[in-house]
XYZ file of C-alpha atoms in Angstrom:
356
model
C 183.881 138.975 97.106
C 183.023 135.857 99.102
C 181.447 132.984 97.620
C 178.578 132.949 99.485
C 177.586 136.741 98.990
C 177.950 136.201 95.416
C 175.852 133.147 95.570
C 173.267 135.679 97.621
C 173.326 138.262 95.074
C 172.639 135.809 92.176
C 169.793 134.014 94.324
C 168.187 137.732 94.737
C 168.430 138.391 91.340
C 166.945 135.029 90.112
C 163.857 135.985 92.652
C 163.477 139.191 91.324
C 163.479 138.254 87.623
C 160.734 135.240 88.855
C 158.671 138.137 90.459
C 158.863 140.297 87.452
C 157.596 137.022 85.404
C 154.861 136.617 87.719
C 154.273 140.235 87.250
C 154.152 140.123 83.304
C 151.766 136.919 83.137
C 149.501 138.254 85.800
C 149.017 141.588 83.347
C 148.721 139.192 80.253
C 146.200 137.142 82.172
C 144.300 140.318 83.634
C 144.349 141.374 79.659
C 143.001 138.159 78.425
C 140.402 138.129 80.997
C 139.123 141.767 79.894
C 139.303 140.903 76.317
C 136.790 137.722 76.984
C 134.947 139.982 79.302
C 134.216 142.459 76.519
C 133.731 139.939 73.724
C 131.144 138.312 76.521
C 129.321 141.794 76.651
C 129.174 142.266 72.795
C 128.242 139.050 72.079
C 125.059 139.275 74.370
C 124.178 142.880 73.110
C 124.162 141.668 69.434
C 121.939 138.229 70.572
C 119.580 141.118 72.253
C 119.946 143.263 69.282
C 118.845 140.413 66.979
C 116.008 138.675 69.229
C 114.565 142.459 69.340
C 114.573 142.737 65.453
C 113.281 139.271 64.812
C 110.239 139.600 67.570
C 109.586 143.128 65.961
C 109.555 141.644 62.015
C 107.746 138.403 63.152
C 105.146 140.749 64.948
C 104.669 142.681 62.031
C 104.156 139.514 59.757
C 102.038 138.243 62.094
C 100.127 140.997 61.752
C 99.889 140.607 57.792
C 99.405 136.939 58.009
C 96.289 137.669 59.896
C 95.113 140.403 58.408
C 95.347 138.667 55.120
C 92.965 135.959 56.868
C 90.731 138.291 57.689
C 90.290 139.751 53.984
C 89.921 136.389 52.562
C 87.447 135.145 55.133
C 85.151 138.049 54.074
C 84.685 136.619 50.668
C 82.008 134.271 52.077
C 80.018 137.191 52.602
C 80.626 138.184 48.904
C 79.735 134.856 47.725
C 76.760 134.773 49.507
C 75.761 138.113 47.868
C 77.090 136.730 44.689
C 75.020 133.780 44.230
C 71.821 135.671 44.498
C 72.567 137.280 41.287
C 71.030 135.663 38.038
C 73.100 136.121 34.635
C 75.893 137.515 36.515
C 78.933 138.750 34.555
C 81.587 136.105 34.236
C 84.920 136.725 36.791
C 86.958 136.391 33.434
C 85.733 139.163 31.604
C 86.354 141.704 34.510
C 88.862 143.760 34.203
C 90.319 147.320 34.558
C 92.558 149.100 32.017
C 96.003 147.631 33.080
C 94.950 145.972 36.242
C 95.448 142.013 35.042
C 94.195 139.252 37.363
C 94.405 135.688 36.998
C 91.501 133.510 35.990
C 89.551 132.328 39.011
C 86.099 130.932 39.786
C 83.641 132.153 42.388
C 83.792 128.521 43.928
C 87.989 129.134 44.200
C 86.816 132.420 46.298
C 84.292 130.471 48.513
C 86.652 127.553 49.144
C 89.761 130.046 50.309
C 86.649 132.052 52.450
C 86.088 128.597 54.088
C 90.192 127.839 54.751
C 90.825 131.370 55.958
C 87.864 131.101 58.881
C 89.227 127.696 60.049
C 92.874 129.279 60.289
C 91.760 132.305 62.048
C 89.876 130.096 64.501
C 93.566 128.778 65.382
C 95.331 132.015 65.656
C 94.069 132.785 69.152
C 96.562 133.151 71.816
C 99.249 131.491 68.983
C 102.833 131.640 69.463
C 104.712 134.950 67.818
C 105.437 134.096 64.143
C 102.539 131.640 63.600
C 100.740 133.953 61.494
C 103.970 135.114 59.694
C 103.695 131.438 58.066
C 100.738 132.454 56.309
C 102.254 135.705 54.789
C 105.289 134.238 53.915
C 103.485 131.465 52.073
C 100.821 133.627 50.772
C 97.349 133.703 52.655
C 95.253 132.466 49.893
C 97.505 129.450 49.458
C 97.672 128.786 53.103
C 93.632 129.295 52.991
C 93.182 126.912 50.358
C 95.801 124.274 51.833
C 93.372 124.567 55.071
C 90.629 122.540 53.031
C 93.594 119.982 52.582
C 94.440 116.765 54.226
C 96.887 116.836 57.349
C 99.994 114.746 57.420
C 97.858 112.059 59.897
C 95.375 112.087 57.074
C 92.630 114.100 58.654
C 91.036 116.749 56.653
C 92.726 119.893 58.328
C 89.181 121.745 58.059
C 87.797 119.276 60.433
C 90.538 120.143 62.981
C 90.020 122.872 65.768
C 92.039 125.587 66.405
C 95.712 125.274 66.551
C 95.560 121.880 65.713
C 94.398 122.954 62.138
C 96.796 126.420 62.226
C 99.711 123.657 62.787
C 98.579 121.231 60.071
C 98.450 123.987 57.583
C 101.633 125.270 58.714
C 103.337 121.566 58.165
C 101.920 121.290 54.729
C 102.954 124.652 54.010
C 106.386 123.517 54.411
C 107.186 124.732 57.705
C 107.508 121.232 59.238
C 106.145 120.037 62.350
C 105.291 123.149 64.474
C 104.899 122.473 68.378
C 102.253 124.806 69.765
C 103.896 127.052 72.262
C 107.095 127.426 70.215
C 107.984 131.162 68.532
C 110.318 133.468 68.785
C 113.726 132.563 66.772
C 112.788 128.933 66.321
C 109.496 129.370 64.761
C 110.901 132.270 62.721
C 113.400 129.650 61.041
C 110.313 128.838 59.358
C 109.939 132.265 57.364
C 113.624 133.289 57.584
C 115.138 130.073 56.571
C 117.843 127.812 57.798
C 120.648 130.140 58.322
C 119.808 131.482 61.845
C 120.348 127.727 62.998
C 124.167 128.406 61.966
C 124.622 131.342 63.519
C 125.993 130.292 67.107
C 123.859 132.358 68.747
C 124.091 130.881 72.206
C 126.911 132.256 74.489
C 127.734 128.967 75.261
C 128.814 128.405 71.682
C 131.699 131.019 72.266
C 134.505 130.037 74.724
C 134.315 132.522 77.530
C 136.694 130.678 79.733
C 140.609 131.705 80.198
C 141.425 128.868 82.652
C 144.524 126.750 81.613
C 147.182 127.291 79.157
C 147.397 129.515 75.999
C 145.496 132.292 77.761
C 145.862 135.059 75.076
C 144.864 132.383 72.218
C 141.469 131.692 74.055
C 141.198 135.264 74.351
C 141.667 135.765 70.886
C 139.633 132.944 69.723
C 136.729 134.118 72.051
C 136.836 137.821 70.348
C 137.110 136.283 66.696
C 133.809 134.013 67.214
C 132.200 137.040 68.702
C 133.292 139.066 65.714
C 132.086 136.175 63.272
C 128.727 135.727 64.927
C 128.414 139.696 64.802
C 128.703 139.601 61.119
C 126.164 136.942 60.565
C 123.799 138.635 63.051
C 124.247 142.109 61.607
C 123.304 140.126 58.030
C 120.329 138.732 59.564
C 119.488 141.932 61.658
C 119.650 143.806 57.832
C 117.394 140.886 56.439
C 114.604 141.622 59.069
C 114.391 145.261 59.160
C 114.116 144.757 55.025
C 111.312 142.306 55.511
C 109.520 144.301 58.047
C 109.597 147.292 55.896
C 108.071 145.556 52.497
C 105.484 143.649 54.849
C 104.518 146.994 56.243
C 103.845 148.877 52.925
C 102.057 145.132 51.519
C 99.635 145.490 54.752
C 99.147 149.295 53.695
C 98.456 148.555 50.348
C 96.159 145.641 51.106
C 94.238 147.921 53.522
C 93.746 150.729 51.106
C 92.202 148.157 48.588
C 90.446 146.246 51.333
C 88.706 149.586 52.444
C 87.396 150.201 48.949
C 86.235 146.649 48.639
C 84.324 146.633 51.822
C 82.396 149.621 50.832
C 81.532 148.072 47.323
C 80.410 144.971 49.116
C 78.071 146.803 51.273
C 76.688 148.617 48.430
C 76.232 145.691 46.336
C 74.144 144.016 49.321
C 71.993 146.988 49.308
C 71.378 146.662 45.596
C 70.569 143.018 45.805
C 68.247 143.869 48.612
C 66.527 146.816 46.626
C 66.305 144.296 43.661
C 64.707 141.680 45.702
C 62.206 144.274 46.919
C 61.149 145.208 43.458
C 60.020 141.680 42.550
C 56.428 140.597 42.889
C 55.503 138.229 45.348
C 55.079 135.303 43.333
C 58.378 135.926 41.273
C 60.224 135.910 44.833
C 58.435 132.470 45.702
C 59.753 130.810 42.432
C 63.020 132.444 42.303
C 65.666 133.662 45.189
C 67.741 135.349 42.669
C 67.763 139.003 41.312
C 68.519 139.571 37.384
C 71.800 141.311 36.773
C 70.594 142.321 33.472
C 67.559 144.533 35.174
C 70.460 146.709 36.986
C 70.936 150.332 36.309
C 74.407 150.830 34.332
C 75.786 152.345 37.891
C 74.540 148.914 39.985
C 76.164 147.324 37.132
C 79.596 149.278 37.479
C 79.457 148.325 41.318
C 78.782 145.006 40.708
C 81.767 144.604 38.366
C 84.110 146.729 40.486
C 83.119 144.565 43.585
C 84.253 141.613 41.775
C 87.372 143.166 40.377
C 88.047 144.187 44.025
C 87.599 140.384 45.222
C 89.930 139.084 42.181
C 92.824 141.842 43.264
C 92.642 141.013 46.957
C 92.421 137.180 46.287
C 95.464 137.922 43.775
C 97.559 139.928 46.398
C 96.964 137.527 49.463
C 98.831 134.711 46.847
C 101.841 136.382 47.026
C 104.606 134.655 48.718
C 106.763 137.349 51.049
C 109.620 134.981 51.099
C 110.411 132.485 48.556
C 112.729 129.172 49.833
C 116.248 129.286 48.746
C 117.692 125.782 47.743
C 120.862 126.432 50.034
C 119.853 125.588 53.873
C 122.491 127.719 54.876
C 121.234 130.947 53.423
C 118.175 133.409 54.025
C 115.081 132.826 52.444
C 114.662 135.181 49.272
C 112.282 138.268 49.926
C 109.904 137.936 46.884
C 110.395 141.741 46.481
C 109.497 142.058 42.547
C 106.280 140.243 43.172
C 105.379 141.978 46.351
C 106.180 145.709 44.095
C 103.953 144.314 41.246
C 100.955 143.727 43.388
C 101.702 147.350 44.997
C 101.596 148.846 41.986
C 98.426 147.009 40.767
C 96.686 148.227 43.663
C 97.450 151.719 42.888
C 96.338 151.383 39.757
C 93.095 149.911 40.624
C 92.728 152.627 43.367
C 93.110 155.312 40.519
C 90.441 153.504 38.346
C 87.800 152.692 40.620
C 85.580 155.507 42.012
C 84.928 154.938 45.760
C 80.902 154.670 46.437
C 78.996 156.173 49.595
């Protein structure tokens, strides 16, 4: 066989081999590209799922935080009625079977009411997650904190609207929260620092296969996505649990609050009725009505109203979440304390009669 022909055949074989290698490389590039695109789509879906879960939970927590402030603010109305009673029963002596309350004073209740009113005024148009901070720290604690001093040295109660709300959140440990923020950023004040390390942004994963080691980059993108998915699943489970327990607590609060409001209306009517019984001259010298002259039923309603105020005050003190020592962990859901308060509320409902 002539040598040129042999060379020609050799070149042809080499050419075919080169084309084969190119096709193989193209297939690998296509497979890598498909892997990266799949990882990108799945990561985007995971992030969207987390954002949805976060939004729903923060809304649930916001509703609870605002509701706690609304309840506590009504204590001002109770304080006005209570201050009209002469020789009233002591808060410390009020108890009902297994319903045990910590000792607190009428002044503490009144102060909390003032603080709650300050915070409520700042919730109008507030960012998602703002009121969640109150529920997380305990509404009563937040309300009392609102009577404290901001980091600037100004009394928080002297601030207006969002300024008072943000100063209180900062004092509670939420840090400096800028008005207009929210979403996951503000949610970290409730959830903890773990959410910051998830690497949620798509830019945090290498979704480019340009250059060498195409398969390695595709594998790295997929592995990073899977690592993020585990963290996101964990946070979503946490958010779901927090949402459910917040709903249960809200429901328990609502039942006690409804009973309290009906008792408060009845107590106000009793005081008005007693005032009408006083002679004109007695009304001039004393604005108060004597508890000792109340009927047994009226005394019962008075004591039950005080008990319900105390129970609500106590329930609103509960921290829904407790900060963990490790900033890389999610905050701990205070499940034991929440369940205890729900059980106390159910005990109270079974022992205290409703009033017309």
